[in-house]
Tab-separated table of C-alpha atoms and ligand atoms in Angstrom:
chain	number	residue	atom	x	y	z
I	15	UNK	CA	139.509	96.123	85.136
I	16	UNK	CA	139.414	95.550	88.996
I	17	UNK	CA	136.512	93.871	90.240
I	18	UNK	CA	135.656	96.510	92.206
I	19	UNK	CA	134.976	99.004	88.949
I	20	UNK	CA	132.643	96.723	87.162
I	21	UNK	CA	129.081	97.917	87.039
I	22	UNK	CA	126.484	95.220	87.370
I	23	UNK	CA	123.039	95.802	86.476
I	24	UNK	CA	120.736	94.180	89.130
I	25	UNK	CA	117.430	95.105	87.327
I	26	UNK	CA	117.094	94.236	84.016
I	27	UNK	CA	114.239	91.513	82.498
I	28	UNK	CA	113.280	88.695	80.194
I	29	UNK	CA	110.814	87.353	78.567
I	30	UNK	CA	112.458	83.731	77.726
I	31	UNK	CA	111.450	82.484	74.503
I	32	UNK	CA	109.318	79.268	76.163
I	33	UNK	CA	107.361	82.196	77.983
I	34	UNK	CA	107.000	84.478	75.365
I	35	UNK	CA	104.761	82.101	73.664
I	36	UNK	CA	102.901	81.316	76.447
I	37	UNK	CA	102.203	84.990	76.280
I	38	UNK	CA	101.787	84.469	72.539
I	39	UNK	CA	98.919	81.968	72.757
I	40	UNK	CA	96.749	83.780	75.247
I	41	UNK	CA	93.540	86.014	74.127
I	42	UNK	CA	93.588	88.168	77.308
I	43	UNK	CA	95.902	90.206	78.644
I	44	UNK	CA	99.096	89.814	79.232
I	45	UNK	CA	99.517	88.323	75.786
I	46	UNK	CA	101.594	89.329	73.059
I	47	UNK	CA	99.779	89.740	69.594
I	48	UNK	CA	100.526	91.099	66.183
I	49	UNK	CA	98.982	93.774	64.344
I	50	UNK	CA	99.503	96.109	61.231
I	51	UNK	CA	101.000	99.301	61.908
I	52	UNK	CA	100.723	101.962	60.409
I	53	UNK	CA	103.732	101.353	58.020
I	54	UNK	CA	101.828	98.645	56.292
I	55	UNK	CA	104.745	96.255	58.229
I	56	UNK	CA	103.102	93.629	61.395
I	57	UNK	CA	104.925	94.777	64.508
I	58	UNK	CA	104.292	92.674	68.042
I	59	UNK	CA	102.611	94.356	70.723
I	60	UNK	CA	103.234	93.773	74.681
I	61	UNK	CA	99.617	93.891	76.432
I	62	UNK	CA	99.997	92.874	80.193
I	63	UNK	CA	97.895	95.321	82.467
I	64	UNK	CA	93.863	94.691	82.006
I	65	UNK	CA	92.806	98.221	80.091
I	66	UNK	CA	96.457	98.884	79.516
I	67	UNK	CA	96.134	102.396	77.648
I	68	UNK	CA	96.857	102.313	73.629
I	69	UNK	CA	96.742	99.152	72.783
I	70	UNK	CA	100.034	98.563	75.122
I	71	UNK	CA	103.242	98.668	73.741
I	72	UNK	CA	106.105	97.377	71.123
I	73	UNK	CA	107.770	94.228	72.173
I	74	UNK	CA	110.591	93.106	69.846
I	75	UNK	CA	113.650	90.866	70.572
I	76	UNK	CA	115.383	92.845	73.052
I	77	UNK	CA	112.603	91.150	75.086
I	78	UNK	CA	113.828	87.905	74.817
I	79	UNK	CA	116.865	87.333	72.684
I	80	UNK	CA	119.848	86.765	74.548
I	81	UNK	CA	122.399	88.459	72.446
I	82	UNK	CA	120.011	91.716	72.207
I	83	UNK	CA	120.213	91.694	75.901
I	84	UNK	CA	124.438	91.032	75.494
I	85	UNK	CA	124.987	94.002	72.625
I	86	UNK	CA	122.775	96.311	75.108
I	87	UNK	CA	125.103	95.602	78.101
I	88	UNK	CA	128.115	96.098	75.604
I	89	UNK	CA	126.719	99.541	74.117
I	90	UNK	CA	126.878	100.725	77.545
I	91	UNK	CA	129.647	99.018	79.424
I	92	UNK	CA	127.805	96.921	81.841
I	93	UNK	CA	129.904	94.273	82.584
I	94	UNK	CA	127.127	91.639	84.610
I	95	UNK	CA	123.576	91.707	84.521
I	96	UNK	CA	121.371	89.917	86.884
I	97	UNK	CA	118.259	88.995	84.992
I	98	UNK	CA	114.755	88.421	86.107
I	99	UNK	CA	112.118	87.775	84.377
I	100	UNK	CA	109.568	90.558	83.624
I	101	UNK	CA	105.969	91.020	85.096
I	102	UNK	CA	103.623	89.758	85.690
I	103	UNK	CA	105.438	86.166	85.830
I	104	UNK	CA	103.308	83.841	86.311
I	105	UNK	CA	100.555	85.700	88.574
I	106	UNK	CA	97.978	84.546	85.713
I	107	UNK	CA	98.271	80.715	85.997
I	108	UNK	CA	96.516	77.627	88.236
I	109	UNK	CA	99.414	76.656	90.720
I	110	UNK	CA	99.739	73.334	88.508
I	111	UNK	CA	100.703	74.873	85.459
I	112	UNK	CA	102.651	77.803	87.696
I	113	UNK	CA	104.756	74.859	89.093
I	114	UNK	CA	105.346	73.126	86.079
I	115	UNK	CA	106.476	76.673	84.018
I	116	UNK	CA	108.633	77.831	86.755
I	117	UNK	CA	110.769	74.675	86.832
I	118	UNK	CA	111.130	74.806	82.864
I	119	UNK	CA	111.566	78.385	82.950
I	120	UNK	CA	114.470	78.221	86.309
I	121	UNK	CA	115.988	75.528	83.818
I	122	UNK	CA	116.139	78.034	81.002
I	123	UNK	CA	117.445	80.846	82.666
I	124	UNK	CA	120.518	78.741	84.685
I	125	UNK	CA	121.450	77.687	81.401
I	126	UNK	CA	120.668	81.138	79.611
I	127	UNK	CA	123.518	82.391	82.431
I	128	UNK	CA	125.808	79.494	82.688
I	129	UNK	CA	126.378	79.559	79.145
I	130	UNK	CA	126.864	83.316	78.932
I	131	UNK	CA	130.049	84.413	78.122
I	132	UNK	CA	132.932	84.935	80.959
I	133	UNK	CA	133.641	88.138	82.233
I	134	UNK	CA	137.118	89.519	81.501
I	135	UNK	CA	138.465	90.113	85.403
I	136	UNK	CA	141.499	89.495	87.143
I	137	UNK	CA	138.803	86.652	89.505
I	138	UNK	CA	139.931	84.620	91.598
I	139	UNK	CA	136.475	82.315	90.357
I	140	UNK	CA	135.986	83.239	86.875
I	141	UNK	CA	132.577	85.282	86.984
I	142	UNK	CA	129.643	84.856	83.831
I	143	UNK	CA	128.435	87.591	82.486
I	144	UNK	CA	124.637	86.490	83.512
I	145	UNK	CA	123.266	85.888	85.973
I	146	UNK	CA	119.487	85.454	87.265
I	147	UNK	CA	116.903	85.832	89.693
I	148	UNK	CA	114.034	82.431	89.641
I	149	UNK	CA	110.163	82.125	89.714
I	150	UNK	CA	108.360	80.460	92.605
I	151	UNK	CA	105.256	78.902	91.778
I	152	UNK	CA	103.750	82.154	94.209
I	153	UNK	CA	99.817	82.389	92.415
I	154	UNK	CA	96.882	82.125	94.205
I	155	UNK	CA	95.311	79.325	95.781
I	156	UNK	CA	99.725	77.897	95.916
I	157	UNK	CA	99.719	75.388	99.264
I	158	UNK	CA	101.976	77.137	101.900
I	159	UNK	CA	103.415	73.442	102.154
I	160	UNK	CA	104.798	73.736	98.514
I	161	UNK	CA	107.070	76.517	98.845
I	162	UNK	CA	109.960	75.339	100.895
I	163	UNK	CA	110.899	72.816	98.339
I	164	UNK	CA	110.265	75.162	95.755
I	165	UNK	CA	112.948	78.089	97.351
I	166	UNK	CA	115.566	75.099	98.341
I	167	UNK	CA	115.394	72.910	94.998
I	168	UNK	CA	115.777	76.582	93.274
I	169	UNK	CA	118.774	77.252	95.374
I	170	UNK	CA	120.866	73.836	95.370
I	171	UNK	CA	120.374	72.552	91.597
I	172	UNK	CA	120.719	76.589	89.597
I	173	UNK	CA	124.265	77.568	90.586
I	174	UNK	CA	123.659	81.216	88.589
I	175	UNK	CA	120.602	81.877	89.883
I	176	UNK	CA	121.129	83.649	93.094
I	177	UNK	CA	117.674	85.054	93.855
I	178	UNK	CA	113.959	85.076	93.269
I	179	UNK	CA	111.908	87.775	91.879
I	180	UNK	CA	108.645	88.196	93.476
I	181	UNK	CA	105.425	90.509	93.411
I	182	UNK	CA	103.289	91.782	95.299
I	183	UNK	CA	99.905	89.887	95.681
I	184	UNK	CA	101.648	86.689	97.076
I	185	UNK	CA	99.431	83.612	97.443
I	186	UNK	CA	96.163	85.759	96.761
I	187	UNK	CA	96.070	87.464	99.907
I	188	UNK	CA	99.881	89.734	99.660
I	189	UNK	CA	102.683	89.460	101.267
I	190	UNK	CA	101.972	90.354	104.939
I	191	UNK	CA	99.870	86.287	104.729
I	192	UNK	CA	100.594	83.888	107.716
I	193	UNK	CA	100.309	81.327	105.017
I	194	UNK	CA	103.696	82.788	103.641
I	195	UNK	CA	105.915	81.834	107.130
I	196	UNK	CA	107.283	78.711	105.525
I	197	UNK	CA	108.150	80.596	101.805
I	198	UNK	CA	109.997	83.599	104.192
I	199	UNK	CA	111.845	80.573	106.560
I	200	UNK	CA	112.622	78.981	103.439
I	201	UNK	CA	114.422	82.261	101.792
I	202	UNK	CA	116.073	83.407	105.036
I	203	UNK	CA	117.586	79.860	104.932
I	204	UNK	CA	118.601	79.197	101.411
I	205	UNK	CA	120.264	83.399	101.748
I	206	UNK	CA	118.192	83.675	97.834
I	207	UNK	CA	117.894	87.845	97.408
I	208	UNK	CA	114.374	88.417	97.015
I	209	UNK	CA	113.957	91.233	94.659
I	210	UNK	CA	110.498	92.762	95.669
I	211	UNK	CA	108.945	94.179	91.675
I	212	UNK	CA	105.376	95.482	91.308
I	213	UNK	CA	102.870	94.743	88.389
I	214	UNK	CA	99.526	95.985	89.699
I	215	UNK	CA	100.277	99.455	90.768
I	216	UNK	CA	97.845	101.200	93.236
I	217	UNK	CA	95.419	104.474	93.214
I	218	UNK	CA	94.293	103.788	89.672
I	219	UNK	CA	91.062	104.990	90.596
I	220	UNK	CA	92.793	108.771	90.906
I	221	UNK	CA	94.289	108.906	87.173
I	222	UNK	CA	91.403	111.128	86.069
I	223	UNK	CA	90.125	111.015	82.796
I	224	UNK	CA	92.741	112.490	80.283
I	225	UNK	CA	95.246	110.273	78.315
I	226	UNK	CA	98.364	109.872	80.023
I	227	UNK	CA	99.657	106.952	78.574
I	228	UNK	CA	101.484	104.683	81.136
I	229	UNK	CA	103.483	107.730	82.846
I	230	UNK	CA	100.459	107.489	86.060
I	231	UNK	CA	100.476	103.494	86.389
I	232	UNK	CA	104.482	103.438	85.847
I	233	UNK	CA	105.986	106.607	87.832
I	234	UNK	CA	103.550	106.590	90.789
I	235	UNK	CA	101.257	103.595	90.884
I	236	UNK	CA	104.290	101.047	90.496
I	237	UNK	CA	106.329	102.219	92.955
I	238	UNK	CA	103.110	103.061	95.879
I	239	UNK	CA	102.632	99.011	94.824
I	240	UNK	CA	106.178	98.446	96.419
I	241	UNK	CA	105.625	100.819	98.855
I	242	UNK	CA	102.658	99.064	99.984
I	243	UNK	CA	103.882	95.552	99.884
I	244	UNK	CA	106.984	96.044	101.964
I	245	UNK	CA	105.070	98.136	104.527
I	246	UNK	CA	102.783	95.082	105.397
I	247	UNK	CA	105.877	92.962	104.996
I	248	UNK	CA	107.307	95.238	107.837
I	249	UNK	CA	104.134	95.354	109.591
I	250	UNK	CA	103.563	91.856	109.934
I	251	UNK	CA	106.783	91.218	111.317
I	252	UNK	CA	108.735	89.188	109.035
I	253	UNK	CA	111.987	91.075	109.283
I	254	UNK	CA	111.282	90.517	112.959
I	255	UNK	CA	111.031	87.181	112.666
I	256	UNK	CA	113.671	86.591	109.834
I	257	UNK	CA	116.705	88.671	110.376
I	258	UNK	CA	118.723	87.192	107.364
I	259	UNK	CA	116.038	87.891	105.174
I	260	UNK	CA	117.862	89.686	102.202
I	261	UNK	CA	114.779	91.907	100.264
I	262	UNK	CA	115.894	94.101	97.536
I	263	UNK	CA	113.389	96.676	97.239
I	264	UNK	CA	112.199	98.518	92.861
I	265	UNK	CA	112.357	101.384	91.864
I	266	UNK	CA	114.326	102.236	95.102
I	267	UNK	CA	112.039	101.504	97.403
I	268	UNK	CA	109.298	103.912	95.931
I	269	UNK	CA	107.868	106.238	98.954
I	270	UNK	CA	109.304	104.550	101.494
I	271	UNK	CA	111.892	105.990	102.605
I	272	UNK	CA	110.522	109.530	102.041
I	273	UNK	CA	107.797	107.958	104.116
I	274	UNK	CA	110.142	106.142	106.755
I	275	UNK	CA	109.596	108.788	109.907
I	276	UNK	CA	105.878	109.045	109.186
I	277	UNK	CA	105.387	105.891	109.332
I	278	UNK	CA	107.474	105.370	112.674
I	279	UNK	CA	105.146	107.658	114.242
I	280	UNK	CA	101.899	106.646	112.802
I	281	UNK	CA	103.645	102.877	115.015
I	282	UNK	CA	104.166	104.527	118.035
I	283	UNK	CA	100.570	105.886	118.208
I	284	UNK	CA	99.176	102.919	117.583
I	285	UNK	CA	99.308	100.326	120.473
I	286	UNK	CA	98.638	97.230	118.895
I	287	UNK	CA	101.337	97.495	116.108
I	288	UNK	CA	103.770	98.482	118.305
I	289	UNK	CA	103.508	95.651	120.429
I	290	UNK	CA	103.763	93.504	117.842
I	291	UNK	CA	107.101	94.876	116.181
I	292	UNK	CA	110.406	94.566	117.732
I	293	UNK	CA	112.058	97.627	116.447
I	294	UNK	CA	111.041	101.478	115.494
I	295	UNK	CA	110.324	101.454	111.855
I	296	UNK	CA	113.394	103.140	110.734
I	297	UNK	CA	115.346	99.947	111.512
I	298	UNK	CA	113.469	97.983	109.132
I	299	UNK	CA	114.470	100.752	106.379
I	300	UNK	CA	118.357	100.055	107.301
I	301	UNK	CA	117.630	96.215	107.180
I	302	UNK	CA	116.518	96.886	102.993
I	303	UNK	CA	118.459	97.057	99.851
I	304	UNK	CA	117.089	99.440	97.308
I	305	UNK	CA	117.827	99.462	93.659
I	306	UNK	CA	119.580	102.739	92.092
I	307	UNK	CA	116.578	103.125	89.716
I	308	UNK	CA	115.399	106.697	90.708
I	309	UNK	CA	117.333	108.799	87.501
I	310	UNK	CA	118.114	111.656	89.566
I	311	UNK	CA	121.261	112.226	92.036
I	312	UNK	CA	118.932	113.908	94.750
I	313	UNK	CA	116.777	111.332	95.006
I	314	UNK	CA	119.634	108.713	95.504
I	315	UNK	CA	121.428	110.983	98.059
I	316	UNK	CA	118.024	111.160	99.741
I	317	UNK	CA	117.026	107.458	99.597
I	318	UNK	CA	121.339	106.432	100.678
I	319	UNK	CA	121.451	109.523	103.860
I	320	UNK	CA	117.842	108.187	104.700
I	321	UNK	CA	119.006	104.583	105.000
I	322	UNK	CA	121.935	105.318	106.272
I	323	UNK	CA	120.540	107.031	109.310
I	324	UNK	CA	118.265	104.133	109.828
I	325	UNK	CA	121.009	101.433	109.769
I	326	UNK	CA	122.684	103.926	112.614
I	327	UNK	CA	119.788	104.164	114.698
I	328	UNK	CA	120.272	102.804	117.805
I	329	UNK	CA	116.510	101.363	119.786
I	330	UNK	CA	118.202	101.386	123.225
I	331	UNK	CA	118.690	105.213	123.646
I	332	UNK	CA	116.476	106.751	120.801
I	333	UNK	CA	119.297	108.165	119.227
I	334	UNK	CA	121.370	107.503	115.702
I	335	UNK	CA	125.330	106.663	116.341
I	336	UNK	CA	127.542	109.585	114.299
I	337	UNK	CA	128.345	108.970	110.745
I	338	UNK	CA	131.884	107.775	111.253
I	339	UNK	CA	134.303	110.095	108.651
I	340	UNK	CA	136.209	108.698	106.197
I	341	UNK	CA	134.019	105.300	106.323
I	342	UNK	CA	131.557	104.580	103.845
I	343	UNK	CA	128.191	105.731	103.188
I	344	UNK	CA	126.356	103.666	105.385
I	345	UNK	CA	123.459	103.726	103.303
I	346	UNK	CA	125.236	103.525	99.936
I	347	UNK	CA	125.698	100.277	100.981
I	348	UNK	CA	122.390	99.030	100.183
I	349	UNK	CA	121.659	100.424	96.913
I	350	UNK	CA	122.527	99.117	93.373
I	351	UNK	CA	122.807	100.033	89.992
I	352	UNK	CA	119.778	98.655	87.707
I	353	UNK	CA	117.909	100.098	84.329
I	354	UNK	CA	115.099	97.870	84.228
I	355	UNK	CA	115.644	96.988	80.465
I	356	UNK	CA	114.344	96.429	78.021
I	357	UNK	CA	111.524	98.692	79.140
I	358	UNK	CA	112.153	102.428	78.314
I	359	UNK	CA	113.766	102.171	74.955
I	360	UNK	CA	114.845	104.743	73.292
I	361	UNK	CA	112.956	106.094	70.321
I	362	UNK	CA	115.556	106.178	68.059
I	363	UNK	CA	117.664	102.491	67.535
I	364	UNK	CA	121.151	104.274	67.437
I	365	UNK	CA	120.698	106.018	70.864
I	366	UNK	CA	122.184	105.328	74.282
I	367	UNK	CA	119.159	104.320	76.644
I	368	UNK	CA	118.379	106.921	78.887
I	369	UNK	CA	117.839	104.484	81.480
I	370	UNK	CA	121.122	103.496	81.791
I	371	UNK	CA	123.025	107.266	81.246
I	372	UNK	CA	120.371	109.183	83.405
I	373	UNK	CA	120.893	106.341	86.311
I	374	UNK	CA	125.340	106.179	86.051
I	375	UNK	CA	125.122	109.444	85.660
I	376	UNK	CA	122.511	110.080	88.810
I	377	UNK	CA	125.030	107.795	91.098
I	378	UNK	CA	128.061	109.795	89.213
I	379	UNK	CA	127.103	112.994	91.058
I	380	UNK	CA	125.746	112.009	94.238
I	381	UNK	CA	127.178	114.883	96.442
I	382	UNK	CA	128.106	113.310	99.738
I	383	UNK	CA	129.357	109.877	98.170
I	384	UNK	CA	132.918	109.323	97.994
I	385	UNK	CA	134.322	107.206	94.825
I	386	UNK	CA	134.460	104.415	96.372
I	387	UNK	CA	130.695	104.622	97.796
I	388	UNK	CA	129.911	105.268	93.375
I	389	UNK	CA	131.458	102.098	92.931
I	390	UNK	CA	129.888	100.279	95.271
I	391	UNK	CA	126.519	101.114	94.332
I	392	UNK	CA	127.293	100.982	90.379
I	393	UNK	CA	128.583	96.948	91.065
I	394	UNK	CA	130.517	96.270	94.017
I	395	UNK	CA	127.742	96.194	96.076
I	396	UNK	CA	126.482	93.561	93.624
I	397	UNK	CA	129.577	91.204	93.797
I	398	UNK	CA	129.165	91.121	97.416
I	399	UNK	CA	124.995	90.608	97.502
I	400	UNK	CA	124.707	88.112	95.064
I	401	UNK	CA	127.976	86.051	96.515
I	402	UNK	CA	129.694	86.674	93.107
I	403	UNK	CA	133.126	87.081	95.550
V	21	LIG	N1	109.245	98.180	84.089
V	21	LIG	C1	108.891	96.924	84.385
V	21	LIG	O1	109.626	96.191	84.999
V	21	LIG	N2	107.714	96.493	83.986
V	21	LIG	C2	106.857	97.249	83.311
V	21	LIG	O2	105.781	96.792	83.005
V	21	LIG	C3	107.259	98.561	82.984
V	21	LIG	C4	108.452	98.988	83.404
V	22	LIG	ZN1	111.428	96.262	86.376
């Protein structure tokens, strides 16, 4: 297969074994625990929100078993994944024991990828089949002074580990902190992709009373969480101040780009932003990479023309440069394939997850994207990203 066909899955989780039983031993939430079901067999349950609605949900080996996570990828031809692990990391820990179980847990996932299997391409550099995104030590009450070493000892001693997976609430205080400067210097530096996830979701106090599961927290308070986050990351000046910053955005970015324009004027009217920003919002949107998570082909179209536009917009004259034709989709560019398993199974073991057909299938028919614009986004743009070529 050329490289340029092979689809890469850039959002897809673990829960490694050594933290799965931290999860294990906890009382309070997020723990795993087991209870009877109804079948009269004792099945594991996942609890990680506080009041997560019934009881929270099955967790089984395709949480943590490497080969579930290989067979998966096989069943539905992804050729790489790039793993992270899943929320809420280690948001719940002192920054002693944060330290200490990110370094074991970097540990386990570079050798969890460098002993994955090779990929069968005609590469120059053999690729793995795994790769992974790290943990910082990022909890409240973490020293800003800590996090440099953290982001470059990461980056020069885990050769498969080519990013960082991060949330939202940052040292205590989100993302937008002064106290982060070093942490974002530090990432711009070391070129790690910071892959921006949410755990916390916002508006919770608008889900009303009736039982909707986790479709409120999931569809809209997850992704507003992103939203959120990256607008004060924006806000604060960061991409100002760190150009090279690489931040690959959930869930595509949530409402932001639908939001983009809005909040470029919502800027301009307000003084004392605007003088703090370099740019009109809409260039920060072109600076962002956005996963292909949104299961629909209008939505990506939306999120890739929205980008696009904002890469092309040019400050000096208020004006966006033409889409050149015959070039690629500018804002194509940006997004990549991801299913975010092993959440979402399917309800019956034999079926294909819908995850992963509704999302190929979403970038399959993106009107407006030329074949080699699907390819990008379903792994080239990967290879290129995470420095796999
Ligand atoms: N996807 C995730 O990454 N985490 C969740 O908790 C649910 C879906
Ligand atoms: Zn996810």
């Amino acid at each position: 297969m050329a490289l340029s066909r092979l689809v890469v899955d850039i959002h897809t989780h673990v829960y490694l074994p050594r933290y799965a039983s931290v999860l294990r031993s906890r009382t309070a939430a997020p723990r795993i625990f087991s209870r009877s079901a109804p079948s009269g067999q004792t099945e594991d349950r996942l609890v990680i929100l506080d009041n997560e609605p019934s009881g929270g949900r099955p967790i089984g080996p395709q949480y943590w078993d490497r080969d579930e996570k290989l067979k998966f990828m096989d069943k539905h031809g992804i050729d790489i994944s790039i793993v992270s692990t899943a929320n809420p990391w280690l948001d719940f820990l002192s920054f002693s024991a944060a330290q200490t179980l990110a370094r074991e847990l970097n540990a386990d996932l570079e050798s969890y990828c460098s002993t994955s299997p090779i990929i069968s391409s005609p590469s120059a550099t053999p690729l793995k089949r795994l790769y992974g995104f790290g943990l910082l030590p990022l909890v409240p009450g973490a020293p800003s002074a800590s996090l440099p070493s953290a982001v470059t000892d990461l980056a020069a001693s885990h050769p498969h580990i080519r990013g960082v997976i991060l949330g939202t609430r940052g040292a205590g205080k989100g993302l937008d902190d002064p106290e982060l400067e070093p942490l974002w210097a530090a990432l711009a530096e070391t070129g790690l992709v910071v892959f921006l996830h949410p755990h916390y979701g916002v508006g919770g106090q608008s889900w009303g009373d009736l039982d909707n599961g986790h479709v409120l927290p999931l569809a809209l308070g997850f992704p507003f969480e992103t939203t959120t986050a990256i607008t004060r990351v924006i806000l604060a000046g960061v991409l100002d101040r760190y150009p090279r910053l690489r931040i690959l955005l959930a869930h595509s970015g949530g409402a932001l780009p639908q939001l983009s324009s809005r909040l470029a004027s919502c800027i301009a009217h307000d003084p004392v932003v605007a003088s703090r920003l370099q740019h009109d919002a809409r260039w920060y949107i072109g600076r962002l990479y956005y996963d292909a998570v949104a299961y629909g082909s209008a939505e990506l179209g939306f999120v890739s023309d929205t980008v696009g536009r904002a890469a092309r917009y040019d400050q000096q004259n208020g004006a966006h440069k033409a889409a050149v034709e015959g070039e690629r989709n500018e804002g194509s560019k940006r997004m990549l394939f991801g299913t975010d398993h092993p959440f979402f199974p399917p309800l019956n073991d034999t079926d294909k997850w819908r995850s992963v057909v509704e999302n190929l299938e979403a970038i399959d028919s993106v009107s407006g994207w030329s074949a080699e614009d699907k390819d990008g986004v379903q792994g080239g743009n990967a290879l290129t990203l995470f420095n796999l070529v």
